[in-house]
Short mmCIF file of C-alpha atoms and ligand atoms in Angstrom, two decimals:
data_model
loop_
_atom_site.label_atom_id
_atom_site.label_comp_id
_atom_site.label_asym_id
_atom_site.label_seq_id
_atom_site.Cartn_x
_atom_site.Cartn_y
_atom_site.Cartn_z
CA MET X 1 -26.14 3.78 14.75
CA GLN X 2 -28.20 0.58 14.85
CA GLU X 3 -30.55 -0.15 17.76
CA ALA X 4 -28.82 -3.44 18.58
CA SER X 5 -25.38 -1.89 18.84
CA LYS X 6 -26.78 1.00 20.90
CA LYS X 7 -28.13 -1.54 23.38
CA GLU X 8 -24.85 -3.46 23.34
CA ALA X 9 -22.81 -0.30 23.98
CA LYS X 10 -25.09 0.69 26.86
CA LEU X 11 -24.78 -2.73 28.43
CA ILE X 12 -20.98 -2.63 28.12
CA GLY X 13 -20.93 0.82 29.78
CA ILE X 14 -23.08 -0.35 32.68
CA ALA X 15 -20.98 -3.52 33.04
CA MET X 16 -17.80 -1.48 33.21
CA ILE X 17 -19.03 0.91 35.88
CA ALA X 18 -20.58 -1.90 37.94
CA GLY X 19 -17.32 -3.88 37.71
CA LEU X 20 -15.31 -0.85 38.75
CA ILE X 21 -17.48 -0.23 41.83
CA ILE X 22 -17.61 -3.89 42.89
CA GLY X 23 -13.83 -4.21 42.39
CA LEU X 24 -13.18 -1.22 44.61
CA ILE X 25 -15.56 -2.56 47.26
CA LEU X 26 -13.71 -5.91 47.25
CA TYR X 27 -10.39 -4.05 47.52
CA SER X 28 -11.42 -1.88 50.41
CA THR X 29 -13.14 -4.67 52.35
CA GLY X 30 -10.13 -6.96 52.01
CA TYR X 31 -11.93 -9.49 49.79
CA SER X 32 -9.71 -8.96 46.73
CA ASP X 33 -9.13 -12.72 46.47
CA LEU X 34 -12.75 -13.26 45.51
CA ALA X 35 -12.00 -11.57 42.18
CA SER X 36 -9.74 -14.44 41.14
CA TYR X 37 -12.73 -16.80 41.13
CA LEU X 38 -14.36 -14.66 38.48
CA LYS X 39 -11.19 -13.93 36.51
CA PRO X 40 -11.45 -17.07 34.29
CA ILE X 41 -14.54 -15.58 32.65
CA GLY X 42 -12.52 -12.49 31.68
CA THR X 43 -9.66 -14.67 30.47
CA ILE X 44 -12.05 -16.70 28.32
CA PHE X 45 -13.45 -13.48 26.83
CA ILE X 46 -9.98 -12.20 25.90
CA ARG X 47 -8.98 -15.56 24.45
CA LEU X 48 -12.13 -15.66 22.33
CA LEU X 49 -11.32 -12.21 20.95
CA LYS X 50 -7.75 -13.24 20.26
CA MET X 51 -9.01 -16.39 18.55
CA VAL X 52 -10.55 -14.23 15.83
CA ILE X 53 -7.59 -11.88 15.26
CA ILE X 54 -5.32 -13.85 12.92
CA PRO X 55 -7.98 -15.21 10.52
CA LEU X 56 -9.63 -11.79 10.53
CA VAL X 57 -6.45 -9.82 9.84
CA LEU X 58 -5.28 -12.24 7.15
CA SER X 59 -8.58 -12.40 5.27
CA SER X 60 -9.62 -8.77 5.66
CA ILE X 61 -6.30 -7.26 4.59
CA PHE X 62 -6.08 -9.71 1.70
CA MET X 63 -9.60 -8.84 0.57
CA ALA X 64 -9.00 -5.12 1.04
CA MET X 65 -5.95 -5.34 -1.23
CA TYR X 66 -7.84 -7.36 -3.78
CA ASN X 67 -10.88 -5.13 -3.76
CA LEU X 68 -8.87 -1.94 -4.01
CA GLY X 69 -8.28 -3.15 -7.49
CA THR X 70 -5.06 -1.40 -8.44
CA PRO X 71 -1.64 -0.96 -6.89
CA GLU X 72 -2.15 2.80 -7.37
CA ALA X 73 -5.24 2.82 -5.14
CA LEU X 74 -3.40 0.75 -2.59
CA GLY X 75 -0.45 3.16 -2.71
CA SER X 76 -2.78 6.11 -2.32
CA MET X 77 -4.49 4.60 0.73
CA GLY X 78 -1.20 3.42 2.20
CA ARG X 79 0.39 6.87 1.92
CA LYS X 80 -2.63 8.54 3.53
CA ALA X 81 -2.73 6.04 6.38
CA VAL X 82 1.00 6.22 7.11
CA GLY X 83 0.91 10.03 6.84
CA TYR X 84 -1.92 10.15 9.38
CA TYR X 85 -0.16 7.71 11.75
CA PHE X 86 3.03 9.74 11.53
CA VAL X 87 1.49 13.16 12.16
CA THR X 88 -0.78 12.08 15.03
CA THR X 89 1.87 9.99 16.78
CA ALA X 90 4.34 12.87 16.61
CA PHE X 91 1.70 15.24 17.95
CA ALA X 92 0.91 12.88 20.81
CA VAL X 93 4.55 12.68 21.87
CA PHE X 94 4.84 16.43 21.59
CA LEU X 95 1.81 16.87 23.86
CA GLY X 96 3.32 14.43 26.35
CA LEU X 97 6.59 16.36 26.41
CA ILE X 98 4.79 19.66 26.94
CA PHE X 99 2.70 18.41 29.87
CA VAL X 100 5.51 16.55 31.62
CA ASN X 101 7.75 19.64 31.38
CA LEU X 102 4.95 21.88 32.63
CA ILE X 103 3.71 19.69 35.48
CA ASN X 104 7.10 18.22 36.46
CA PRO X 105 5.55 15.20 38.23
CA GLY X 106 8.89 13.64 39.20
CA VAL X 107 10.63 16.72 40.58
CA GLY X 108 11.20 16.44 44.31
CA MET X 109 10.05 12.82 44.47
CA GLY X 110 13.58 11.43 44.37
CA ALA X 111 14.33 9.82 47.69
CA ALA X 112 10.98 8.24 48.43
CA LEU X 113 10.43 6.72 45.02
CA GLN X 114 14.00 5.60 44.45
CA ASP X 115 13.81 3.57 47.64
CA LYS X 116 10.62 2.06 46.38
CA ALA X 117 12.28 1.18 43.07
CA GLY X 118 15.03 -0.49 45.00
CA LEU X 119 12.51 -2.53 46.95
CA ASP X 120 10.15 -3.42 44.17
CA GLY X 121 12.78 -3.35 41.50
CA LEU X 122 11.82 -5.05 38.31
CA SER X 123 10.02 -8.27 38.71
CA GLU X 124 11.89 -11.27 37.34
CA VAL X 125 9.64 -11.46 34.34
CA MET X 126 10.27 -7.82 33.50
CA ALA X 127 13.99 -8.21 33.92
CA GLN X 128 13.93 -10.99 31.35
CA LYS X 129 11.82 -9.06 28.93
CA VAL X 130 13.56 -5.71 29.15
CA THR X 131 16.48 -5.74 26.80
CA GLN X 132 19.30 -3.26 26.78
CA SER X 133 18.80 -0.42 24.35
CA LYS X 134 20.45 -0.70 20.95
CA GLY X 135 20.50 2.88 19.76
CA LEU X 136 18.30 4.69 17.26
CA TYR X 137 19.67 3.24 13.99
CA GLN X 138 19.60 -0.36 15.17
CA THR X 139 16.11 0.12 16.58
CA ILE X 140 14.77 1.32 13.21
CA ILE X 141 16.48 -1.54 11.37
CA ASP X 142 15.13 -4.09 13.84
CA VAL X 143 11.57 -2.78 13.53
CA LEU X 144 11.84 -3.11 9.72
CA ILE X 145 13.42 -6.56 9.73
CA ASN X 146 10.98 -7.90 12.27
CA ALA X 147 8.08 -6.84 10.07
CA ILE X 148 9.06 -9.36 7.39
CA PRO X 149 7.95 -12.93 8.09
CA SER X 150 10.44 -15.63 7.19
CA ASN X 151 7.58 -18.08 7.49
CA PRO X 152 4.01 -16.74 7.23
CA PHE X 153 2.60 -19.83 8.94
CA GLU X 154 4.91 -19.34 11.87
CA ALA X 155 3.84 -15.68 12.00
CA MET X 156 0.22 -16.81 12.18
CA ALA X 157 0.92 -19.52 14.73
CA THR X 158 2.75 -17.10 17.00
CA SER X 159 0.24 -14.25 16.46
CA THR X 160 2.89 -11.90 15.08
CA VAL X 161 0.30 -9.55 13.65
CA LEU X 162 2.59 -7.13 11.79
CA GLN X 163 4.20 -10.02 9.89
CA VAL X 164 0.79 -11.43 9.00
CA ILE X 165 -0.19 -7.98 7.70
CA VAL X 166 2.90 -7.76 5.49
CA PHE X 167 2.21 -11.23 4.10
CA ALA X 168 -1.49 -10.48 3.49
CA ILE X 169 -0.67 -7.21 1.69
CA MET X 170 1.83 -8.90 -0.63
CA PHE X 171 -0.38 -11.93 -1.20
CA GLY X 172 -3.37 -9.68 -1.94
CA ILE X 173 -1.36 -7.66 -4.47
CA VAL X 174 -0.21 -10.81 -6.24
CA ALA X 175 -3.84 -11.95 -6.47
CA LEU X 176 -4.64 -8.65 -8.17
CA TYR X 177 -2.35 -9.52 -11.02
CA MET X 178 -3.53 -13.08 -11.55
CA PRO X 179 -7.24 -13.09 -10.78
CA LYS X 180 -7.97 -16.31 -12.68
CA LYS X 181 -5.43 -18.45 -10.90
CA ALA X 182 -6.09 -16.69 -7.60
CA ALA X 183 -9.85 -17.23 -7.80
CA PRO X 184 -10.04 -20.22 -5.41
CA VAL X 185 -7.85 -18.44 -2.85
CA VAL X 186 -9.91 -15.27 -3.19
CA SER X 187 -13.16 -17.10 -2.60
CA PHE X 188 -11.61 -18.93 0.36
CA MET X 189 -10.50 -15.61 1.85
CA GLU X 190 -13.91 -14.14 1.15
CA SER X 191 -15.67 -16.82 3.16
CA LEU X 192 -13.00 -16.79 5.85
CA GLU X 193 -13.60 -13.08 6.27
CA ALA X 194 -17.37 -13.37 6.38
CA MET X 195 -17.18 -16.24 8.87
CA THR X 196 -14.71 -14.53 11.20
CA LEU X 197 -16.86 -11.40 11.19
CA LYS X 198 -19.87 -13.48 12.13
CA LEU X 199 -17.81 -15.13 14.85
CA THR X 200 -16.85 -11.67 16.13
CA HIS X 201 -20.51 -10.80 16.53
CA VAL X 202 -21.04 -13.98 18.50
CA VAL X 203 -18.05 -13.24 20.77
CA MET X 204 -19.29 -9.67 21.26
CA LYS X 205 -22.37 -11.03 22.98
CA LEU X 206 -20.04 -11.95 25.81
CA ALA X 207 -18.48 -8.47 25.97
CA PRO X 208 -20.58 -7.05 28.84
CA LEU X 209 -19.90 -10.07 31.07
CA GLY X 210 -16.22 -10.23 30.10
CA ILE X 211 -15.69 -6.52 30.70
CA PHE X 212 -17.59 -6.65 34.01
CA VAL X 213 -15.30 -9.38 35.32
CA LEU X 214 -12.10 -7.82 33.98
CA MET X 215 -12.90 -4.52 35.70
CA ILE X 216 -13.62 -6.25 39.01
CA ASP X 217 -10.30 -8.05 38.78
CA ILE X 218 -8.22 -4.97 37.94
CA MET X 219 -9.80 -2.74 40.59
CA ALA X 220 -9.77 -5.40 43.31
CA LYS X 221 -6.05 -5.91 42.76
CA THR X 222 -4.94 -2.31 42.27
CA GLY X 223 -7.28 -0.30 44.47
CA PHE X 224 -6.02 3.13 45.43
CA GLY X 225 -2.77 2.21 47.16
CA ALA X 226 -0.30 2.62 44.31
CA ILE X 227 -2.30 5.42 42.79
CA GLU X 228 -1.72 7.78 45.73
CA SER X 229 2.08 7.97 45.56
CA LEU X 230 2.16 8.30 41.80
CA SER X 231 -0.91 10.47 41.38
CA LYS X 232 0.89 13.44 39.84
CA TYR X 233 2.60 11.24 37.27
CA MET X 234 -0.68 9.49 36.47
CA ALA X 235 -2.47 12.82 36.17
CA THR X 236 0.17 14.05 33.70
CA VAL X 237 -0.30 10.99 31.47
CA ILE X 238 -4.09 11.10 31.70
CA ILE X 239 -4.33 14.86 31.04
CA GLY X 240 -2.07 14.44 28.01
CA LEU X 241 -4.12 11.50 26.73
CA GLY X 242 -7.34 13.45 27.35
CA CYS X 243 -6.14 16.44 25.32
CA HIS X 244 -5.03 14.18 22.50
CA ALA X 245 -8.38 12.38 22.52
CA ILE X 246 -10.23 15.71 22.35
CA LEU X 247 -8.18 16.71 19.34
CA LEU X 248 -8.87 13.36 17.67
CA MET X 249 -12.55 13.76 18.39
CA PHE X 250 -12.67 17.13 16.66
CA ILE X 251 -10.83 15.77 13.65
CA ALA X 252 -13.36 12.92 13.38
CA SER X 253 -16.25 15.28 13.87
CA TRP X 254 -14.94 17.60 11.15
CA ARG X 255 -14.38 14.80 8.63
CA LEU X 256 -17.68 13.05 9.31
CA LYS X 257 -19.73 16.19 9.88
CA LYS X 258 -21.23 14.60 12.98
CA SER X 259 -21.20 15.81 16.57
CA PRO X 260 -18.37 14.65 18.87
CA LEU X 261 -21.01 13.06 21.09
CA PHE X 262 -22.35 11.00 18.21
CA ILE X 263 -18.84 9.79 17.44
CA LEU X 264 -18.14 8.85 21.04
CA LYS X 265 -21.44 7.01 21.33
CA SER X 266 -20.88 5.19 18.06
CA LEU X 267 -17.43 4.07 19.11
CA SER X 268 -18.27 3.24 22.71
CA ALA X 269 -18.11 -0.55 22.26
CA PRO X 270 -14.49 -0.65 20.98
CA LEU X 271 -13.38 2.14 23.34
CA LEU X 272 -14.75 0.43 26.43
CA THR X 273 -13.40 -2.93 25.29
CA ALA X 274 -9.97 -1.34 24.80
CA PHE X 275 -10.19 0.20 28.26
CA SER X 276 -10.98 -3.05 30.00
CA THR X 277 -8.79 -5.43 27.98
CA SER X 278 -5.78 -3.09 27.54
CA SER X 279 -5.19 -4.66 24.18
CA SER X 280 -5.66 -2.99 20.80
CA ALA X 281 -5.25 -6.39 19.15
CA ALA X 282 -7.94 -8.07 21.23
CA THR X 283 -10.24 -5.12 20.52
CA LEU X 284 -9.59 -5.18 16.76
CA PRO X 285 -12.49 -7.45 15.74
CA ILE X 286 -14.93 -5.18 17.60
CA THR X 287 -13.28 -2.02 16.23
CA MET X 288 -13.62 -3.25 12.67
CA THR X 289 -17.28 -4.15 12.83
CA THR X 290 -18.21 -0.98 14.72
CA VAL X 291 -16.47 1.51 12.44
CA GLU X 292 -18.16 0.02 9.38
CA GLU X 293 -21.59 -0.46 10.90
CA ASN X 294 -21.92 2.66 13.05
CA LEU X 295 -19.92 5.26 11.15
CA GLY X 296 -20.40 4.06 7.60
CA VAL X 297 -16.70 3.89 6.80
CA ARG X 298 -16.09 1.98 3.57
CA LYS X 299 -15.28 -1.66 4.25
CA ASP X 300 -12.07 -1.67 2.23
CA THR X 301 -10.71 1.31 4.12
CA ALA X 302 -11.51 -0.20 7.51
CA LYS X 303 -10.10 -3.56 6.50
CA PHE X 304 -6.76 -2.04 5.60
CA VAL X 305 -6.32 0.93 7.94
CA LEU X 306 -7.53 -0.65 11.20
CA PRO X 307 -5.38 -3.79 11.43
CA LEU X 308 -2.31 -1.81 10.36
CA GLY X 309 -3.19 0.97 12.80
CA ALA X 310 -3.78 -1.42 15.69
CA THR X 311 -0.28 -2.74 15.14
CA ILE X 312 1.80 0.34 14.42
CA ASN X 313 -0.27 3.42 15.26
CA MET X 314 -0.24 3.91 19.02
CA ASP X 315 -0.70 7.56 19.94
CA GLY X 316 -1.48 6.77 23.57
CA THR X 317 1.57 4.57 24.02
CA ALA X 318 3.85 7.12 22.37
CA LEU X 319 2.57 9.91 24.63
CA TYR X 320 2.88 7.74 27.72
CA GLU X 321 6.46 6.70 26.84
CA SER X 322 7.63 10.28 26.56
CA VAL X 323 6.00 11.30 29.87
CA ALA X 324 7.33 8.21 31.66
CA ALA X 325 10.90 8.70 30.41
CA ILE X 326 11.06 12.32 31.54
CA PHE X 327 9.32 11.46 34.81
CA ILE X 328 12.01 8.86 35.53
CA ALA X 329 14.74 11.40 34.70
CA GLN X 330 13.12 13.90 37.06
CA VAL X 331 12.94 11.36 39.89
CA TYR X 332 16.60 10.50 39.46
CA GLY X 333 17.42 14.22 39.30
CA ILE X 334 18.83 13.94 35.78
CA ASN X 335 18.45 17.06 33.66
CA LEU X 336 17.64 16.36 30.04
CA ASP X 337 18.61 19.07 27.57
CA ILE X 338 16.59 19.87 24.46
CA GLY X 339 18.73 17.53 22.31
CA GLN X 340 17.98 14.61 24.63
CA GLN X 341 14.30 15.52 24.63
CA ILE X 342 14.37 15.36 20.83
CA VAL X 343 15.89 11.88 21.07
CA ILE X 344 13.05 10.95 23.44
CA PHE X 345 10.60 12.38 20.92
CA MET X 346 11.95 10.09 18.19
CA THR X 347 12.46 6.97 20.27
CA ALA X 348 9.05 7.23 21.95
CA SER X 349 7.43 7.27 18.50
CA LEU X 350 9.50 4.28 17.43
CA ALA X 351 8.91 2.41 20.66
CA ALA X 352 5.17 2.83 20.11
CA ILE X 353 5.45 1.44 16.58
CA GLY X 354 7.45 -1.50 17.91
CA ALA X 355 5.14 -2.20 20.85
CA ALA X 356 2.85 -5.17 20.40
CA ALA X 357 -0.86 -4.45 20.76
CA ILE X 358 -1.10 -6.38 24.01
CA PRO X 359 -1.27 -5.40 27.69
CA GLY X 360 1.95 -4.01 29.12
CA ALA X 361 3.81 -3.89 25.79
CA GLY X 362 4.49 -0.17 26.16
CA LEU X 363 6.21 -0.73 29.46
CA ILE X 364 8.56 -3.23 27.88
CA THR X 365 9.52 -0.98 24.96
CA MET X 366 10.28 1.82 27.48
CA SER X 367 13.79 0.36 27.58
CA ILE X 368 14.36 1.68 24.03
CA VAL X 369 13.55 5.24 25.13
CA LEU X 370 15.45 5.10 28.42
CA GLY X 371 18.51 3.51 26.86
CA ALA X 372 18.67 6.05 24.03
CA VAL X 373 19.27 8.91 26.48
CA GLY X 374 21.25 6.90 29.02
CA LEU X 375 18.56 6.77 31.71
CA PRO X 376 18.66 3.80 34.10
CA ILE X 377 16.51 0.90 32.84
CA GLU X 378 15.69 0.12 36.49
CA GLY X 379 13.65 3.35 36.40
CA ILE X 380 10.86 1.22 34.94
CA GLY X 381 10.44 -0.14 38.47
CA LEU X 382 9.24 3.30 39.53
CA ILE X 383 6.21 3.25 37.29
CA LEU X 384 5.42 -0.47 37.38
CA ALA X 385 2.78 -0.21 40.09
CA VAL X 386 0.40 1.95 38.10
CA ASP X 387 1.17 0.68 34.64
CA ARG X 388 -1.86 -1.58 34.45
CA ILE X 389 -4.17 1.36 35.08
CA LEU X 390 -2.38 3.69 32.66
CA ASP X 391 -2.39 0.92 30.06
CA MET X 392 -6.19 1.05 30.08
CA PHE X 393 -6.18 4.74 29.25
CA ARG X 394 -3.43 4.63 26.65
CA THR X 395 -4.94 1.60 24.88
CA THR X 396 -8.26 3.44 24.64
CA VAL X 397 -6.49 6.38 22.97
CA ASN X 398 -4.58 3.96 20.71
CA VAL X 399 -7.85 2.44 19.50
CA PHE X 400 -9.51 5.84 19.19
CA GLY X 401 -6.57 7.05 17.09
CA ASP X 402 -7.01 4.05 14.77
CA CYS X 403 -10.74 4.68 14.38
CA VAL X 404 -10.21 8.36 13.62
CA GLY X 405 -7.43 7.43 11.17
CA THR X 406 -9.87 5.20 9.32
CA ILE X 407 -12.41 8.02 9.16
CA VAL X 408 -9.80 10.49 7.90
CA VAL X 409 -8.32 8.15 5.27
CA ASP X 410 -11.77 7.12 4.07
CA SER X 411 -12.89 10.71 3.71
CA MET X 412 -9.77 11.52 1.71
CA MET X 413 -10.14 8.63 -0.72
CA ASP X 414 -11.84 9.47 -3.93
CA LYS X 415 -14.78 7.25 -4.84
CA SER X 416 -13.11 6.49 -8.15
CA GLU X 417 -10.14 5.02 -6.28
CA PHE X 418 -12.29 2.12 -5.15
CA SER X 419 -12.35 -0.16 -8.15
CA ASP X 420 -15.23 -2.45 -8.82
CA ARG X 421 -12.68 -4.93 -10.05
CA VAL X 422 -13.63 -4.61 -13.69
CA ASP X 423 -10.54 -3.00 -15.15
CA LYS X 424 -7.90 -4.91 -13.35
CA PRO X 425 -4.42 -5.54 -14.67
CA VAL X 426 -4.48 -9.18 -15.72
CA ILE X 427 -1.20 -11.03 -16.07
CA ASP X 428 -2.68 -14.45 -15.61
CA GLY X 429 -0.90 -17.16 -17.55
N1 LIG Y 501 -1.68 -2.14 25.62
C1 LIG Y 501 -1.39 -1.26 24.53
C2 LIG Y 501 -2.21 -1.65 23.32
O1 LIG Y 501 -2.57 -2.79 23.17
C3 LIG Y 501 0.07 -1.22 24.19
C4 LIG Y 501 0.81 -0.63 25.37
O2 LIG Y 501 1.14 -1.38 26.29
O3 LIG Y 501 1.04 0.58 25.36
O4 LIG Y 501 -2.51 -0.81 22.50
#
């Protein structure tokens, strides 16, 4: 790990803890409003990170495809990445189901919390965003259809990351087959990538300040109030996420042959950024540079596996969705049999794939899970109050899962699979 990034990670850590303490002081002294004066700094930080996402995803996935050199290598990496996403997401949901059935956080909470749901209900914004569930088949079809851009420029303009990824993969493969004609585009993408990475480093300089302010804002607004009544539910989610993170850490440590502590330290910048921004997408530029620079993962692996992972591989969200759905059922006194729990298992995984990598997305896709087993959508109102806090934890696990995925896929790729672009299929006219 380089000295500069060690210093950066330390600063981010201090900023986060200081922000947390100051936020709580503002909350408990009744000066929460003061946080809103600082908030614009945090908003500027997040917008700067988002500014880099689309050019970075487009150019890095394109270049990764091009550099991989052959469709076979791409297929090999793609299969490994998707296999990893699939296994770890399923495991995360499974862990969530085990803990929620063991701890039973919603049992006996009925009356009190249902009244609260009635009072708070869903905010108007939520009510607009939460759509009625469409069933398993339709959900799968929708996820697939929505991944295909009908207009790549529109996908870029609206920051629809998955669609940009699909376009970049296909465009990169085409370039593989016609390197002569594609040369100007390749060199454009090459400089776009180098420039956006440089820009990321510049934006990262602001990370400690941005994170400091974001933490103050979150803590000053949330405080402990909501946490108390939902503490058992929160504990269930956080314990589940913790266990999953430990497992991920051991996998990374085994593949890299480095101590878990080294891995945590090396990844502290993206993990703390994920925690304070609650957005895997906003964290992506930092995740990409860190994994390459601190853990020595091959650039082409990181460039392909991380953007895809940030968009579709969300272990934390999947785990949280399964716990939340069963918690809601418990509060309403609805007994879910094993068949229904299996449906939750599948829909929670799908809902996590479909969730955008932005704050609160997991809460919105909860409607897929609830609807699939006939639970009341209004149940989301029960967990609304603490969602912002849980989002921080689940996003951190989402980003950690992506980093570990990159380590695993990279360690499974044979050196010979990375072409030096000499023996490329050439179908140039
Ligand atoms: N905020 C999460 C992420 O960006 C998604 C979620 O809401 O679960 O990874």
